[in-house]
Coordinates of C-alpha atoms in Angstrom, one line a residue:
Chain A
M195 CA 102.2 116.6 -148.2
Y196 CA 102.6 112.9 -148.5
E197 CA 105.9 111.0 -148.4
V198 CA 106.1 107.9 -150.5
E199 CA 109.0 105.6 -149.6
V200 CA 109.9 102.1 -150.6
K201 CA 112.8 100.1 -149.2
V202 CA 114.5 96.9 -150.2
R203 CA 117.7 95.1 -149.2
A204 CA 120.4 95.7 -151.7
D205 CA 124.2 95.7 -152.2
R206 CA 125.3 99.4 -152.1
D207 CA 128.2 99.0 -154.4
R208 CA 126.1 97.5 -157.2
V209 CA 123.4 100.1 -156.8
R210 CA 125.9 102.9 -156.8
E211 CA 127.2 101.7 -160.2
R212 CA 123.7 101.6 -161.6
L213 CA 123.0 105.1 -160.3
A214 CA 126.1 106.4 -162.1
E215 CA 124.9 104.7 -165.3
L216 CA 121.5 106.3 -164.9
G217 CA 123.1 109.7 -164.4
A218 CA 121.9 110.3 -160.8
D219 CA 123.5 113.2 -158.9
R220 CA 125.2 112.4 -155.6
V221 CA 123.7 114.8 -153.0
D222 CA 125.7 114.0 -149.8
A223 CA 126.8 111.3 -147.4
V224 CA 125.9 111.4 -143.8
E225 CA 126.2 109.3 -140.7
Q226 CA 123.2 109.1 -138.5
V227 CA 123.2 107.8 -134.9
D228 CA 119.6 107.7 -133.6
T229 CA 118.6 107.0 -130.0
Y230 CA 115.0 106.0 -129.6
Y231 CA 113.4 106.4 -126.1
D232 CA 110.9 104.4 -124.2
A233 CA 108.5 106.5 -122.2
P234 CA 107.9 106.0 -118.5
H235 CA 104.1 106.5 -118.8
R236 CA 103.2 105.1 -122.2
E237 CA 104.0 102.1 -124.4
F238 CA 105.1 103.8 -127.6
A239 CA 104.8 100.4 -129.3
E240 CA 101.1 100.5 -128.5
T241 CA 100.5 104.2 -129.0
D242 CA 102.5 104.1 -132.3
E243 CA 104.7 107.1 -131.3
A244 CA 108.4 107.6 -131.3
L245 CA 110.9 109.9 -129.5
R246 CA 114.3 110.2 -131.0
V247 CA 117.5 112.1 -130.5
R248 CA 119.6 112.0 -133.7
R249 CA 123.2 112.9 -134.2
E250 CA 124.0 113.5 -137.9
T251 CA 127.4 114.1 -139.3
V252 CA 127.6 115.4 -142.9
R253 CA 130.7 113.9 -144.5
S254 CA 133.1 116.3 -146.1
D255 CA 133.4 115.6 -149.9
G256 CA 137.1 116.5 -149.6
E257 CA 136.9 119.3 -152.3
E258 CA 138.7 122.5 -152.0
G259 CA 136.9 125.0 -149.7
D260 CA 135.0 122.2 -148.1
P261 CA 134.4 123.0 -144.4
G262 CA 135.0 119.4 -143.3
D263 CA 132.6 117.1 -141.5
E264 CA 129.7 119.0 -139.9
S265 CA 127.7 117.6 -137.1
F266 CA 124.4 118.5 -135.5
A267 CA 121.8 117.0 -133.1
E268 CA 118.1 116.9 -133.6
L269 CA 115.1 116.1 -131.4
T270 CA 112.1 114.4 -133.1
Y271 CA 108.7 113.3 -132.0
K272 CA 106.6 111.2 -134.3
G273 CA 102.9 110.8 -133.6
P274 CA 100.6 107.9 -134.5
L275 CA 99.3 107.5 -138.0
V276 CA 96.9 110.3 -138.7
E277 CA 95.6 108.5 -141.8
A278 CA 96.4 104.8 -142.3
E279 CA 96.1 104.7 -146.1
S280 CA 98.8 107.3 -146.9
K281 CA 100.8 106.5 -143.7
T282 CA 101.0 110.1 -142.8
R283 CA 101.9 111.0 -139.2
R284 CA 102.6 114.1 -137.2
E285 CA 106.3 114.9 -136.9
V286 CA 107.8 117.6 -134.7
E287 CA 111.4 118.3 -135.0
T288 CA 114.0 120.8 -133.9
R289 CA 117.8 121.0 -133.9
V290 CA 119.3 121.1 -130.4
A291 CA 122.7 122.7 -129.7
D292 CA 123.7 119.9 -127.3
G293 CA 122.5 116.4 -128.1
E294 CA 124.0 115.0 -124.8
A295 CA 122.0 117.5 -122.9
A296 CA 118.8 116.5 -124.7
D297 CA 119.5 112.9 -123.9
A298 CA 120.2 113.8 -120.2
V299 CA 116.9 115.8 -120.0
F300 CA 114.8 112.8 -121.2
E301 CA 116.7 110.3 -119.0
A302 CA 116.3 112.5 -116.0
L303 CA 112.5 112.5 -116.8
G304 CA 112.5 108.7 -116.7
F305 CA 112.7 108.0 -120.5
D306 CA 114.9 105.0 -121.3
P307 CA 117.1 104.7 -124.3
A308 CA 115.4 101.7 -126.0
A309 CA 117.6 101.2 -129.1
T310 CA 120.2 103.0 -131.1
V311 CA 120.1 102.9 -134.9
R312 CA 123.4 103.7 -136.6
K313 CA 123.7 104.1 -140.3
D314 CA 125.8 105.5 -143.1
R315 CA 123.7 107.0 -145.8
E316 CA 124.5 108.2 -149.3
R317 CA 121.9 110.2 -151.0
F318 CA 121.4 110.6 -154.7
A319 CA 118.9 112.6 -156.8
L320 CA 117.3 110.8 -159.7
E321 CA 114.5 112.7 -161.5
E322 CA 112.0 113.6 -158.8
F323 CA 113.2 110.8 -156.5
T324 CA 115.7 110.6 -153.7
V325 CA 117.6 107.3 -153.7
T326 CA 119.4 106.6 -150.4
L327 CA 122.0 103.8 -149.9
D328 CA 122.0 102.8 -146.3
A329 CA 124.4 100.7 -144.4
V330 CA 122.7 100.0 -141.0
A331 CA 124.8 98.6 -138.2
G332 CA 123.5 95.1 -137.2
L333 CA 121.1 94.9 -140.2
G334 CA 123.1 95.3 -143.4
E335 CA 122.6 97.3 -146.6
F336 CA 119.4 98.8 -148.0
V337 CA 118.2 101.1 -150.7
E338 CA 115.3 103.5 -150.2
V339 CA 113.5 105.3 -153.0
E340 CA 111.3 108.2 -151.9
T341 CA 109.5 111.2 -153.1
D342 CA 106.9 113.7 -151.8
V343 CA 103.6 114.4 -153.4
E344 CA 101.1 117.1 -152.7
T345 CA 97.8 115.2 -152.7
E346 CA 96.7 111.8 -151.6
G347 CA 95.5 111.1 -155.1
D348 CA 99.1 111.2 -156.3
V349 CA 100.4 108.6 -153.9
E350 CA 99.6 105.6 -156.0
A351 CA 101.3 107.0 -159.1
A352 CA 104.3 108.0 -157.1
R353 CA 104.6 104.6 -155.6
E354 CA 104.5 103.0 -159.1
G355 CA 107.2 105.5 -160.1
A356 CA 109.4 104.4 -157.1
Y357 CA 108.9 100.8 -158.1
E358 CA 110.0 101.7 -161.6
V359 CA 113.2 103.3 -160.2
L360 CA 113.9 100.1 -158.2
R361 CA 113.6 98.0 -161.3
D362 CA 115.9 100.5 -163.2
L363 CA 118.4 99.8 -160.3
G364 CA 118.1 96.1 -160.9
L365 CA 116.0 95.6 -157.8
D366 CA 112.6 93.9 -157.2
P367 CA 109.8 95.9 -155.7
D368 CA 108.3 92.7 -154.4
D369 CA 111.2 92.6 -151.9
Q370 CA 109.9 95.7 -150.3
I371 CA 110.4 95.9 -146.5
R372 CA 107.7 97.9 -144.6
T373 CA 109.3 97.6 -141.2
S374 CA 111.4 100.5 -139.9
Y375 CA 115.1 100.0 -139.1
L376 CA 114.1 100.5 -135.4
G377 CA 111.5 97.8 -135.8
L378 CA 113.9 95.4 -137.6
L379 CA 116.5 96.0 -134.8
L380 CA 114.0 95.5 -132.0
A381 CA 112.7 92.3 -133.7
A382 CA 116.2 91.0 -134.1
D383 CA 116.9 91.9 -130.4
G384 CA 115.0 89.0 -129.1
A385 CA 111.8 88.0 -127.4
D386 CA 111.6 90.9 -124.8
H387 CA 111.0 93.3 -127.6
A388 CA 109.3 91.0 -130.1
E389 CA 105.7 91.5 -129.2
G390 CA 104.5 94.0 -131.8
E391 CA 107.3 96.6 -131.8
G392 CA 108.7 95.1 -134.9
E393 CA 105.5 96.2 -136.7
S394 CA 105.8 99.8 -135.6
E395 CA 106.5 102.2 -138.4
S396 CA 107.1 105.3 -136.2
G397 CA 110.8 104.8 -136.3
D398 CA 110.8 105.3 -140.0
E399 CA 113.9 107.1 -141.2
Chain B
M147 CA 130.5 125.3 -108.2
Y148 CA 127.9 126.9 -105.9
E149 CA 125.6 129.7 -106.8
V150 CA 124.8 132.1 -104.1
E151 CA 121.7 134.3 -104.8
V152 CA 119.6 136.6 -102.7
K153 CA 116.4 138.3 -103.9
V154 CA 114.3 141.1 -102.5
R155 CA 111.4 143.3 -103.7
A156 CA 112.7 146.6 -104.9
D157 CA 111.9 149.6 -107.1
R158 CA 114.0 149.2 -110.2
D159 CA 114.4 152.9 -111.0
R160 CA 115.8 153.6 -107.5
V161 CA 118.2 150.7 -107.6
R162 CA 119.4 151.6 -111.1
E163 CA 120.3 155.1 -109.8
R164 CA 122.3 153.6 -106.9
L165 CA 124.1 151.2 -109.3
A166 CA 125.2 154.1 -111.4
E167 CA 126.5 155.9 -108.2
L168 CA 128.4 152.8 -107.2
G169 CA 130.0 152.5 -110.7
A170 CA 128.3 149.2 -111.7
D171 CA 128.6 148.2 -115.4
R172 CA 125.4 147.5 -117.3
V173 CA 125.8 144.0 -118.9
D174 CA 122.6 143.6 -120.9
A175 CA 118.9 143.7 -120.9
V176 CA 116.8 140.7 -121.8
E177 CA 113.2 139.5 -121.9
Q178 CA 112.6 136.0 -120.7
V179 CA 109.4 134.1 -121.2
D180 CA 109.6 130.8 -119.4
T181 CA 107.1 128.0 -119.8
Y182 CA 107.2 125.4 -117.0
Y183 CA 105.7 122.0 -117.5
D184 CA 103.9 119.5 -115.4
A185 CA 104.8 115.9 -116.0
P186 CA 102.1 113.2 -116.8
H187 CA 103.9 110.7 -114.5
R188 CA 105.4 112.7 -111.7
E189 CA 104.4 115.5 -109.4
F190 CA 107.3 117.9 -109.9
A191 CA 106.2 119.8 -106.8
E192 CA 106.9 116.7 -104.8
T193 CA 110.0 115.5 -106.6
D194 CA 111.4 119.0 -106.6
E195 CA 112.2 119.0 -110.3
A196 CA 111.4 121.5 -113.1
L197 CA 111.2 121.3 -116.9
R198 CA 111.3 124.6 -118.7
V199 CA 111.3 126.0 -122.2
R200 CA 112.7 129.5 -122.2
R201 CA 112.5 132.2 -124.9
E202 CA 115.1 134.9 -124.4
T203 CA 115.4 138.1 -126.3
V204 CA 118.5 140.1 -125.8
R205 CA 117.6 143.7 -126.3
S206 CA 119.6 145.8 -128.7
D207 CA 121.5 148.6 -127.0
G208 CA 120.9 150.8 -130.1
E209 CA 124.6 151.4 -130.6
E210 CA 126.1 151.5 -134.1
G211 CA 126.9 148.1 -135.4
D212 CA 124.5 146.5 -133.0
P213 CA 122.8 143.5 -134.6
G214 CA 119.4 144.4 -133.1
D215 CA 117.3 142.2 -130.8
E216 CA 118.4 138.6 -130.8
S217 CA 116.3 135.7 -129.7
F218 CA 116.9 132.1 -128.8
A219 CA 115.1 129.2 -127.1
E220 CA 116.5 127.0 -124.4
L221 CA 115.4 123.7 -122.8
T222 CA 116.2 123.2 -119.2
Y223 CA 115.8 120.4 -116.7
K224 CA 116.4 121.1 -113.0
G225 CA 116.8 118.2 -110.7
P226 CA 116.0 118.0 -106.9
L227 CA 118.4 119.5 -104.4
V228 CA 121.6 117.5 -104.4
E229 CA 122.7 119.1 -101.2
A230 CA 120.3 121.1 -99.1
E231 CA 122.8 123.3 -97.3
S232 CA 124.3 124.9 -100.4
K233 CA 121.0 124.6 -102.4
T234 CA 122.9 123.0 -105.3
R235 CA 120.9 121.1 -107.8
R236 CA 121.5 119.3 -111.1
E237 CA 120.8 121.5 -114.1
V238 CA 120.8 120.3 -117.7
E239 CA 120.4 122.8 -120.5
T240 CA 120.6 123.1 -124.2
R241 CA 119.6 125.7 -126.8
V242 CA 117.0 124.6 -129.2
A243 CA 116.6 126.0 -132.7
D244 CA 112.8 125.9 -132.5
G245 CA 111.2 126.6 -129.1
E246 CA 107.7 126.0 -130.5
A247 CA 108.8 122.5 -131.6
A248 CA 110.2 121.8 -128.2
D249 CA 106.9 122.9 -126.6
A250 CA 105.0 120.7 -129.1
V251 CA 107.2 117.6 -128.3
F252 CA 106.5 117.9 -124.6
E253 CA 102.8 118.6 -125.1
A254 CA 102.5 115.6 -127.4
L255 CA 104.2 113.5 -124.7
G256 CA 101.6 114.5 -122.2
F257 CA 103.4 117.3 -120.4
D258 CA 101.1 120.3 -119.6
P259 CA 102.3 123.9 -119.5
A260 CA 101.8 124.7 -115.8
A261 CA 102.8 128.3 -115.7
T262 CA 104.5 131.0 -117.7
V263 CA 106.9 133.4 -116.1
R264 CA 107.6 136.6 -118.1
K265 CA 110.1 139.0 -117.0
D266 CA 112.3 141.9 -118.2
R267 CA 115.8 141.7 -116.7
E268 CA 118.6 144.2 -116.6
R269 CA 121.9 142.8 -115.6
F270 CA 124.8 144.8 -114.0
A271 CA 128.2 143.8 -112.9
L272 CA 129.4 145.1 -109.5
E273 CA 132.7 143.7 -108.3
E274 CA 132.3 139.9 -108.3
F275 CA 128.5 140.1 -108.1
T276 CA 125.8 140.2 -110.8
V277 CA 122.9 142.5 -109.9
T278 CA 119.7 141.8 -111.8
L279 CA 116.8 144.1 -111.9
D280 CA 113.7 142.1 -112.7
A281 CA 110.2 143.2 -113.6
V282 CA 108.1 140.1 -113.4
A283 CA 104.6 140.0 -115.0
G284 CA 102.0 139.6 -112.3
L285 CA 104.5 139.9 -109.4
G286 CA 106.2 143.3 -109.6
E287 CA 109.8 144.4 -109.3
F288 CA 112.7 142.5 -107.7
V289 CA 116.5 142.8 -107.3
E290 CA 118.7 139.7 -107.3
V291 CA 122.3 139.7 -106.2
E292 CA 124.3 136.6 -107.1
T293 CA 127.8 135.2 -107.4
D294 CA 129.4 131.9 -107.9
V295 CA 132.0 130.3 -105.5
E296 CA 134.2 127.3 -106.0
T297 CA 133.8 125.5 -102.6
E298 CA 131.0 125.1 -100.1
G299 CA 133.2 126.7 -97.5
D300 CA 133.0 130.0 -99.4
V301 CA 129.2 130.1 -99.5
E302 CA 128.7 131.8 -96.2
A303 CA 131.2 134.6 -96.9
A304 CA 129.6 135.1 -100.4
R305 CA 126.2 135.4 -98.9
E306 CA 127.4 138.0 -96.5
G307 CA 129.0 139.8 -99.4
A308 CA 125.6 139.7 -101.3
Y309 CA 123.9 141.1 -98.2
E310 CA 126.4 143.9 -98.1
V311 CA 125.7 144.7 -101.8
L312 CA 122.0 144.8 -100.9
R313 CA 122.7 147.3 -98.1
D314 CA 124.8 149.4 -100.5
L315 CA 121.8 149.5 -102.8
G316 CA 119.6 150.8 -100.0
L317 CA 117.9 147.5 -99.5
D318 CA 117.4 145.3 -96.5
P319 CA 118.7 141.6 -96.5
D320 CA 116.0 140.8 -94.0
D321 CA 113.5 141.2 -96.8
Q322 CA 115.0 138.3 -98.7
I323 CA 112.5 136.1 -100.6
R324 CA 113.5 132.5 -100.9
T325 CA 110.6 131.4 -103.2
S326 CA 111.2 131.3 -106.9
Y327 CA 109.1 133.4 -109.3
L328 CA 107.4 130.3 -110.4
G329 CA 106.6 129.4 -106.8
L330 CA 105.3 133.0 -106.2
L331 CA 103.1 132.9 -109.3
L332 CA 101.7 129.4 -108.5
A333 CA 101.0 130.5 -104.9
A334 CA 99.2 133.6 -106.2
D335 CA 97.3 131.5 -108.6
G336 CA 95.1 130.0 -106.0
A337 CA 94.3 126.9 -104.0
D338 CA 94.7 124.4 -106.8
H339 CA 98.4 125.1 -106.9
A340 CA 99.0 126.3 -103.4
E341 CA 99.9 123.0 -101.6
G342 CA 103.7 123.1 -101.5
E343 CA 104.5 124.2 -105.0
G344 CA 105.1 127.7 -103.7
E345 CA 107.9 126.4 -101.7
S346 CA 109.7 124.7 -104.6
E347 CA 112.9 126.4 -105.5
S348 CA 113.4 124.4 -108.8
G349 CA 112.0 127.2 -110.8
D350 CA 114.7 129.5 -109.7
E351 CA 115.9 131.9 -112.4

């Protein structure tokens, strides 16, 4: 399976209005706090890997019978690009009962927390696309349009479709940002992280 | 808190009979399959650490309303001895939803599965002690007697109490084995693992 994803800077309020006009369905709203680790024995920026512990809180929608906010933690490893064209990479993921314990295991093993990405996300379904409105701490607001396709041959058409969705939302595909939030944060973080890590896509959301 | 634990080789059937005579309560029976990892950047045998992914299956006792066998996976890091006298060490542990994913994360990061310890355990409660009958693949049968005490000053008395339990079970405290199952397995494994790892207690159960 191939994930096609395009991302641009955008004002969330304006896009939310357009989504309502287009009849998109609101899926959920979550908060994600992601800790990315540096390895003691490898330069992930060079090997194009990422190790992440995520805390996600699914926001209650306040309706009757709603169980309230629900939180979980998740451990994720992302491997280097398997195939550059389609940007596919190996991803291994499991929920963990205790996110602090997962952090503590990696820190005890010599992995250092390199950066934390905090964001509020609202997800909408629009035809075969997921439209995500992100407010990323320290970076601002973004809109992502993504979809999955079965074969590499469908990637190009899906990307064109995602661009079309962006235009429908009043946004310009030419503003596409290919750098991950992690990359953007590390690049903004100053010279000590600036050599190349901003180009890494392993931190993609 | 301090864990006091003594272990000897023993025939499980004979000890199980003695436990019944002494009025011990059977707690549960589990199967544990533990994968211990070598680190790519440290010699755990030298640093006296351990990294383990455990699969545990709690055996159904076959009673009405019993949910049947239940399995879970657990990630554990054990640090070096904090204090040699009482043999206390830091332990960080969390359940993980997908044990295979946890294995895959560590293997992708360059950690190698060093040894697998498989055992069937039956646990009994006898006064303030837990008595565990272990059948360890490749090693044979063992009995562990353990209890927790609040202060270091209570450790010696608790150890004497554990020895007394061993005697009540028809066993000899002088047969105590201080090496972990992991250490015993690695020592039995031959020369490539024999230099010191057999002495490590980090793999203790």
